[in-house]
């Protein structure tokens, strides 16, 4: 309550927090010969020996706290397995009242029975020229709508692998938002030419870019706000910092399989506790935060998108490293003591 009163006296608005879930079949599982149904059950619905901890579990937890999530659904597997497999993802999300937006992994191209690009390949959407990006993003939009989703207004590239051409193409297709810009991935897959200091939503190439939130885990090194990447302490501190700074939006990344071990065989209780703690935090307006989806956001971004970011703290970083080491021992090793498959 003290934080909320301080924000109100200072005239600072609530920070919109988007909990976003990249919702996708596993290409790696497909390449290892896992059948589509098992892939769907493991990678999207999170079925494992301990129960189901995928999108159904995440939506139930969000609902219990009065929250909504954004589910970025990759429809490209429809070109490999048929449209029904994507429809089975879209239907429960919409039925629960959450938001469906567009995601894409272009790695599925090489598995399509009919090659739409005559052998042209790339690991990310930003690897292609404008004409191919227009085709791929247009086709993905058509598939998502055919699977029952409303016309998407927001997009996130698989691997954050978008560039400025991607944004231009999206704007031409009627999209209003993108959330592919991850400052921690600059210089790698992410090739959107914004400075790493971009924190707030910013106008770029005809739409509003919502950066993935990041913190400094050591001075000069960014770490993005993904459930499995930040500890509960780091996430709590980052959200408090964003609220205190009056940050316009804070975008958290998760995946449909985020709460499972990497081999999809067991639940990761540490990540589950982290997710549930996040839900409790976002459900309390006294924290200066409000859970949001893209439909709740103003379209315009700021002129520069720049803002403050949670600085490094050795204690928080060491605590997270220790927690990750413990989680690896508990959840990421098989009974023979060997590392689980990623």
Coordinates of C-alpha atoms in Angstrom, one line a residue:
X1 CA 0.0 0.0 0.0
X2 CA 2.9 2.4 0.8
X3 CA 4.2 2.0 -2.8
X4 CA 0.7 2.7 -4.3
X5 CA 0.2 5.8 -2.2
X6 CA 3.6 7.1 -3.2
X7 CA 2.8 6.6 -6.9
X8 CA -0.5 8.3 -6.6
X9 CA 1.0 11.3 -4.8
X10 CA 3.6 11.6 -7.5
X11 CA 1.0 11.4 -10.3
X12 CA 2.4 8.3 -11.7
X13 CA 0.0 5.9 -13.6
X14 CA -0.1 2.1 -13.1
X15 CA 2.3 0.1 -15.1
X16 CA 0.7 -2.3 -17.6
X17 CA 2.2 -5.8 -17.2
X18 CA 1.7 -8.3 -20.0
X19 CA 2.1 -11.9 -19.3
X20 CA 2.8 -13.4 -22.7
X21 CA 3.1 -17.1 -23.6
X22 CA 4.8 -18.3 -26.8
X23 CA 2.5 -21.2 -27.5
X24 CA 4.0 -23.7 -29.9
X25 CA 4.6 -27.3 -30.9
X26 CA 8.2 -28.4 -30.4
X27 CA 10.2 -28.6 -33.6
X28 CA 12.9 -30.5 -31.7
X29 CA 10.4 -33.1 -30.6
X30 CA 9.2 -33.4 -34.2
X31 CA 12.7 -33.9 -35.5
X32 CA 13.3 -36.6 -32.9
X33 CA 10.3 -38.5 -34.2
X34 CA 7.7 -37.6 -31.6
X35 CA 4.2 -37.9 -33.1
X36 CA 2.1 -34.8 -33.4
X37 CA -0.4 -35.8 -30.8
X38 CA 2.2 -36.4 -28.2
X39 CA 4.0 -33.2 -29.2
X40 CA 0.8 -31.3 -28.7
X41 CA 0.0 -32.9 -25.3
X42 CA 3.6 -32.3 -24.0
X43 CA 4.5 -29.0 -25.6
X44 CA 1.2 -27.1 -25.4
X45 CA -0.9 -28.8 -22.8
X46 CA 2.0 -29.7 -20.6
X47 CA 1.1 -33.3 -19.8
X48 CA 3.7 -35.1 -17.9
X49 CA 4.0 -37.7 -15.1
X50 CA 3.0 -35.1 -12.5
X51 CA -0.2 -33.9 -14.3
X52 CA -0.9 -31.1 -16.8
X53 CA 1.0 -27.9 -16.5
X54 CA 0.7 -26.3 -19.9
X55 CA -1.6 -23.5 -21.1
X56 CA -4.7 -25.0 -19.3
X57 CA -2.9 -24.8 -16.0
X58 CA -1.6 -21.4 -16.7
X59 CA -5.0 -20.1 -17.7
X60 CA -6.6 -21.5 -14.6
X61 CA -4.1 -19.8 -12.4
X62 CA -4.5 -16.5 -14.2
X63 CA -8.3 -16.8 -13.9
X64 CA -8.1 -17.5 -10.2
X65 CA -6.3 -14.2 -9.7
X66 CA -8.5 -12.2 -12.1
X67 CA -5.8 -11.9 -14.7
X68 CA -5.6 -12.3 -18.5
X69 CA -2.8 -13.6 -20.6
X70 CA -1.6 -13.1 -24.2
X71 CA -1.0 -16.4 -26.0
X72 CA 1.2 -16.0 -29.1
X73 CA 0.2 -19.0 -31.2
X74 CA 2.4 -20.4 -33.9
X75 CA 0.1 -21.7 -36.7
X76 CA 2.9 -22.9 -39.0
X77 CA 2.6 -26.6 -37.9
X78 CA -0.8 -26.5 -39.6
X79 CA 1.1 -26.7 -42.9
X80 CA 2.7 -29.9 -41.7
X81 CA -0.1 -31.6 -39.6
X82 CA -3.3 -29.9 -40.7
X83 CA -5.3 -27.0 -39.4
X84 CA -7.1 -29.0 -36.6
X85 CA -4.0 -29.1 -34.4
X86 CA -3.8 -25.3 -34.3
X87 CA -7.6 -25.1 -33.8
X88 CA -7.2 -27.3 -30.7
X89 CA -4.8 -24.7 -29.3
X90 CA -6.8 -21.6 -30.2
X91 CA -10.2 -22.9 -29.0
X92 CA -9.5 -23.3 -25.2
X93 CA -7.6 -20.0 -25.1
X94 CA -10.6 -18.1 -26.5
X95 CA -13.1 -20.1 -24.5
X96 CA -11.3 -19.0 -21.3
X97 CA -11.4 -15.3 -22.4
X98 CA -7.7 -14.8 -23.0
X99 CA -6.0 -13.2 -26.0
X100 CA -4.6 -15.0 -29.0
X101 CA -1.9 -13.2 -31.1
X102 CA 0.5 -14.4 -33.8
X103 CA 3.8 -16.2 -33.4
X104 CA 6.0 -17.8 -36.1
X105 CA 8.8 -20.2 -36.3
X106 CA 10.1 -20.3 -39.9
X107 CA 12.1 -23.5 -39.1
X108 CA 8.9 -25.5 -39.9
X109 CA 9.4 -24.6 -43.6
X110 CA 11.7 -27.6 -44.3
X111 CA 9.1 -30.0 -43.0
X112 CA 6.2 -28.8 -45.1
X113 CA 5.1 -31.3 -47.8
X114 CA 4.6 -28.4 -50.3
X115 CA 7.4 -25.9 -50.3
X116 CA 6.0 -22.4 -50.7
X117 CA 9.4 -20.7 -51.0
X118 CA 11.2 -22.9 -53.6
X119 CA 13.9 -23.9 -51.1
X120 CA 14.6 -20.5 -49.6
X121 CA 15.2 -21.0 -45.9
X122 CA 16.1 -19.0 -42.8
X123 CA 16.2 -19.6 -39.0
X124 CA 14.0 -16.5 -38.3
X125 CA 11.4 -14.4 -40.1
X126 CA 14.0 -11.6 -40.3
X127 CA 16.3 -13.8 -42.3
X128 CA 14.0 -13.4 -45.4
X129 CA 13.6 -10.5 -47.8
X130 CA 10.5 -8.3 -47.8
X131 CA 8.6 -10.4 -50.4
X132 CA 9.1 -13.6 -48.5
X133 CA 8.3 -12.0 -45.2
X134 CA 5.1 -10.7 -46.7
X135 CA 4.1 -14.1 -47.9
X136 CA 5.0 -15.9 -44.6
X137 CA 3.4 -13.4 -42.3
X138 CA 0.3 -13.2 -44.5
X139 CA 0.0 -16.9 -44.7
X140 CA 0.5 -17.3 -40.9
X141 CA -2.2 -14.7 -40.3
X142 CA -4.6 -16.6 -42.6
X143 CA -3.9 -19.9 -40.8
X144 CA -4.5 -18.4 -37.4
X145 CA -7.8 -16.9 -38.4
X146 CA -8.8 -20.1 -40.1
X147 CA -8.2 -21.9 -36.8
X148 CA -10.8 -19.7 -35.2
X149 CA -8.8 -16.7 -33.8
X150 CA -9.9 -13.1 -34.3
X151 CA -7.6 -11.2 -36.7
X152 CA -4.4 -10.7 -34.7
X153 CA -3.2 -7.2 -33.8
X154 CA 0.1 -8.2 -32.3
X155 CA 3.1 -10.4 -33.3
X156 CA 6.2 -11.9 -31.8
X157 CA 8.9 -13.6 -33.9
X158 CA 10.2 -17.0 -32.9
X159 CA 13.7 -16.6 -31.3
X160 CA 12.9 -12.8 -31.3
X161 CA 14.3 -13.0 -34.8
X162 CA 12.6 -10.0 -36.5
X163 CA 14.1 -7.0 -38.2
X164 CA 12.8 -3.6 -39.3
X165 CA 11.5 -5.1 -42.5
X166 CA 9.3 -7.4 -40.4
X167 CA 7.8 -4.4 -38.7
X168 CA 7.1 -2.7 -42.0
X169 CA 5.4 -5.8 -43.3
X170 CA 3.3 -6.2 -40.2
X171 CA 2.1 -2.6 -40.4
X172 CA 1.1 -3.3 -44.0
X173 CA -0.9 -6.3 -42.9
X174 CA -2.8 -4.2 -40.4
X175 CA -1.0 -5.2 -37.2
X176 CA -0.8 -2.5 -34.5
X177 CA 1.8 -4.0 -32.1
X178 CA 5.0 -6.0 -32.2
X179 CA 6.8 -7.6 -29.2
X180 CA 9.8 -9.1 -30.9
X181 CA 12.4 -6.6 -29.6
X182 CA 14.4 -8.2 -26.9
X183 CA 17.4 -6.0 -26.0
X184 CA 19.2 -9.1 -24.5
X185 CA 19.2 -10.6 -28.0
X186 CA 20.5 -7.6 -29.9
X187 CA 23.5 -8.6 -32.0
X188 CA 22.1 -12.1 -32.4
X189 CA 18.7 -13.1 -33.7
X190 CA 17.0 -9.8 -32.9
X191 CA 17.8 -7.3 -35.6
X192 CA 15.4 -4.5 -34.9
X193 CA 17.5 -1.4 -35.0
X194 CA 16.5 0.1 -31.7
X195 CA 19.0 1.0 -29.0
X196 CA 19.3 -1.4 -26.0
X197 CA 18.1 1.4 -23.8
X198 CA 14.6 1.1 -25.2
X199 CA 12.3 0.2 -22.3
X200 CA 8.9 1.8 -23.0
X201 CA 6.7 1.2 -26.0
X202 CA 7.9 3.1 -29.0
X203 CA 6.6 3.8 -32.5
X204 CA 8.6 2.1 -35.2
X205 CA 7.8 1.5 -38.9
X206 CA 4.1 2.1 -38.6
X207 CA 3.3 0.2 -35.4
X208 CA 4.0 0.2 -31.7
X209 CA 6.9 -1.9 -30.5
X210 CA 6.6 -3.3 -26.9
X211 CA 10.1 -4.4 -25.8
X212 CA 10.5 -7.6 -23.8
X213 CA 11.4 -6.4 -20.3
X214 CA 15.0 -6.8 -19.2
X215 CA 17.1 -6.3 -16.1
X216 CA 20.9 -6.0 -15.5
X217 CA 22.0 -9.2 -13.9
X218 CA 25.6 -7.9 -13.8
X219 CA 26.7 -4.4 -14.8
X220 CA 26.4 -4.0 -18.5
X221 CA 24.8 -7.3 -19.2
X222 CA 21.0 -7.7 -19.8
X223 CA 18.8 -10.6 -18.9
X224 CA 15.3 -10.7 -20.1
X225 CA 12.1 -11.2 -18.0
X226 CA 11.3 -14.8 -18.8
X227 CA 9.9 -17.0 -16.1
X228 CA 12.7 -19.5 -16.3
X229 CA 15.4 -16.8 -16.6
X230 CA 14.7 -14.6 -13.6
X231 CA 14.2 -15.7 -10.0
X232 CA 11.1 -14.7 -8.1
X233 CA 13.2 -12.1 -6.2
X234 CA 14.5 -10.6 -9.5
X235 CA 11.1 -10.5 -11.1
X236 CA 9.5 -8.9 -8.0
X237 CA 12.3 -6.3 -7.8
X238 CA 12.0 -5.6 -11.6
X239 CA 8.2 -5.0 -11.3
X240 CA 8.6 -2.8 -8.3
X241 CA 11.2 -0.8 -10.1
X242 CA 9.0 -0.5 -13.2
X243 CA 6.1 0.8 -11.1
X244 CA 8.3 3.2 -9.2
X245 CA 9.7 4.6 -12.5
X246 CA 6.2 5.0 -14.0
X247 CA 7.1 2.6 -16.8
X248 CA 4.3 2.4 -19.4
X249 CA 4.5 -1.4 -19.9
X250 CA 6.5 -4.4 -18.7
X251 CA 6.4 -7.5 -20.9
X252 CA 7.0 -10.9 -19.3
X253 CA 7.8 -13.9 -21.6
X254 CA 6.8 -17.5 -20.9
X255 CA 6.1 -20.6 -23.0
X256 CA 3.4 -23.2 -23.1
X257 CA 5.9 -25.7 -21.8
X258 CA 7.7 -23.3 -19.4
X259 CA 6.6 -25.1 -16.2
X260 CA 8.1 -28.4 -17.3
X261 CA 11.6 -29.8 -17.2
X262 CA 13.4 -29.5 -20.6
X263 CA 12.7 -33.2 -21.4
X264 CA 8.9 -32.6 -20.8
X265 CA 8.8 -35.5 -18.4
X266 CA 8.2 -33.8 -15.1
X267 CA 7.0 -30.5 -13.7
X268 CA 9.5 -28.0 -12.5
X269 CA 8.1 -27.0 -9.1
X270 CA 10.5 -24.1 -8.8
X271 CA 9.1 -22.4 -11.9
X272 CA 5.5 -23.2 -10.8
X273 CA 6.1 -21.4 -7.5
X274 CA 7.6 -18.5 -9.4
X275 CA 4.6 -18.3 -11.7
X276 CA 2.1 -18.5 -8.9
X277 CA 4.0 -15.8 -7.0
X278 CA 3.8 -13.6 -10.1
X279 CA 0.1 -14.1 -10.3
X280 CA -0.4 -13.0 -6.6
X281 CA 1.8 -9.9 -7.2
X282 CA -0.1 -8.8 -10.3
X283 CA -3.5 -9.3 -8.7
X284 CA -2.8 -6.7 -6.0
X285 CA -3.3 -3.2 -7.3
X286 CA -1.5 -1.8 -4.3
X287 CA 1.7 -2.8 -6.1
X288 CA 1.2 -0.1 -8.8
X289 CA 0.8 -2.7 -11.5
X290 CA -2.1 -3.7 -13.7
X291 CA -2.3 -6.9 -15.7
X292 CA -3.1 -6.1 -19.4
X293 CA -3.5 -7.6 -22.8
X294 CA -2.9 -5.8 -26.1
X295 CA -6.6 -4.9 -26.4
X296 CA -6.1 -2.7 -23.2
X297 CA -3.2 -0.7 -24.5
X298 CA -3.0 2.7 -26.1
X299 CA -1.6 2.3 -29.7
X300 CA 0.8 5.2 -29.5
X301 CA 4.3 4.7 -28.1
X302 CA 6.7 7.3 -26.8
X303 CA 9.2 9.2 -28.9
X304 CA 12.3 7.3 -27.9
X305 CA 11.0 4.4 -25.7
X306 CA 13.9 5.0 -23.3
X307 CA 13.6 4.6 -19.5
X308 CA 15.3 3.3 -16.4
X309 CA 16.0 -0.4 -16.0
X310 CA 16.6 -2.4 -12.7
X311 CA 20.3 -2.2 -12.0
X312 CA 22.5 -5.2 -11.2
X313 CA 22.6 -6.5 -7.6
X314 CA 25.1 -9.2 -6.7
X315 CA 23.0 -10.7 -4.0
X316 CA 20.0 -11.2 -6.4
X317 CA 22.2 -12.6 -9.1
X318 CA 24.0 -15.1 -6.8
X319 CA 20.7 -16.2 -5.3
X320 CA 19.3 -16.9 -8.8
X321 CA 22.4 -18.8 -9.9
X322 CA 22.1 -21.0 -6.8
X323 CA 18.4 -21.6 -7.3
X324 CA 19.1 -22.6 -10.9
X325 CA 21.8 -25.0 -9.8
X326 CA 19.4 -26.6 -7.4
X327 CA 16.6 -26.8 -10.0
X328 CA 18.9 -28.4 -12.4
X329 CA 19.7 -31.1 -9.9
X330 CA 16.1 -31.7 -9.0
X331 CA 14.3 -31.4 -12.4
X332 CA 16.8 -31.4 -15.3
X333 CA 18.5 -34.8 -14.7
X334 CA 17.2 -38.2 -15.4
X335 CA 17.3 -41.1 -12.9
X336 CA 20.8 -42.1 -14.3
X337 CA 22.1 -38.7 -13.4
X338 CA 22.6 -37.6 -17.0
X339 CA 21.5 -34.2 -18.3
X340 CA 18.0 -34.2 -19.7
X341 CA 17.4 -33.6 -23.5
X342 CA 16.7 -30.0 -24.3

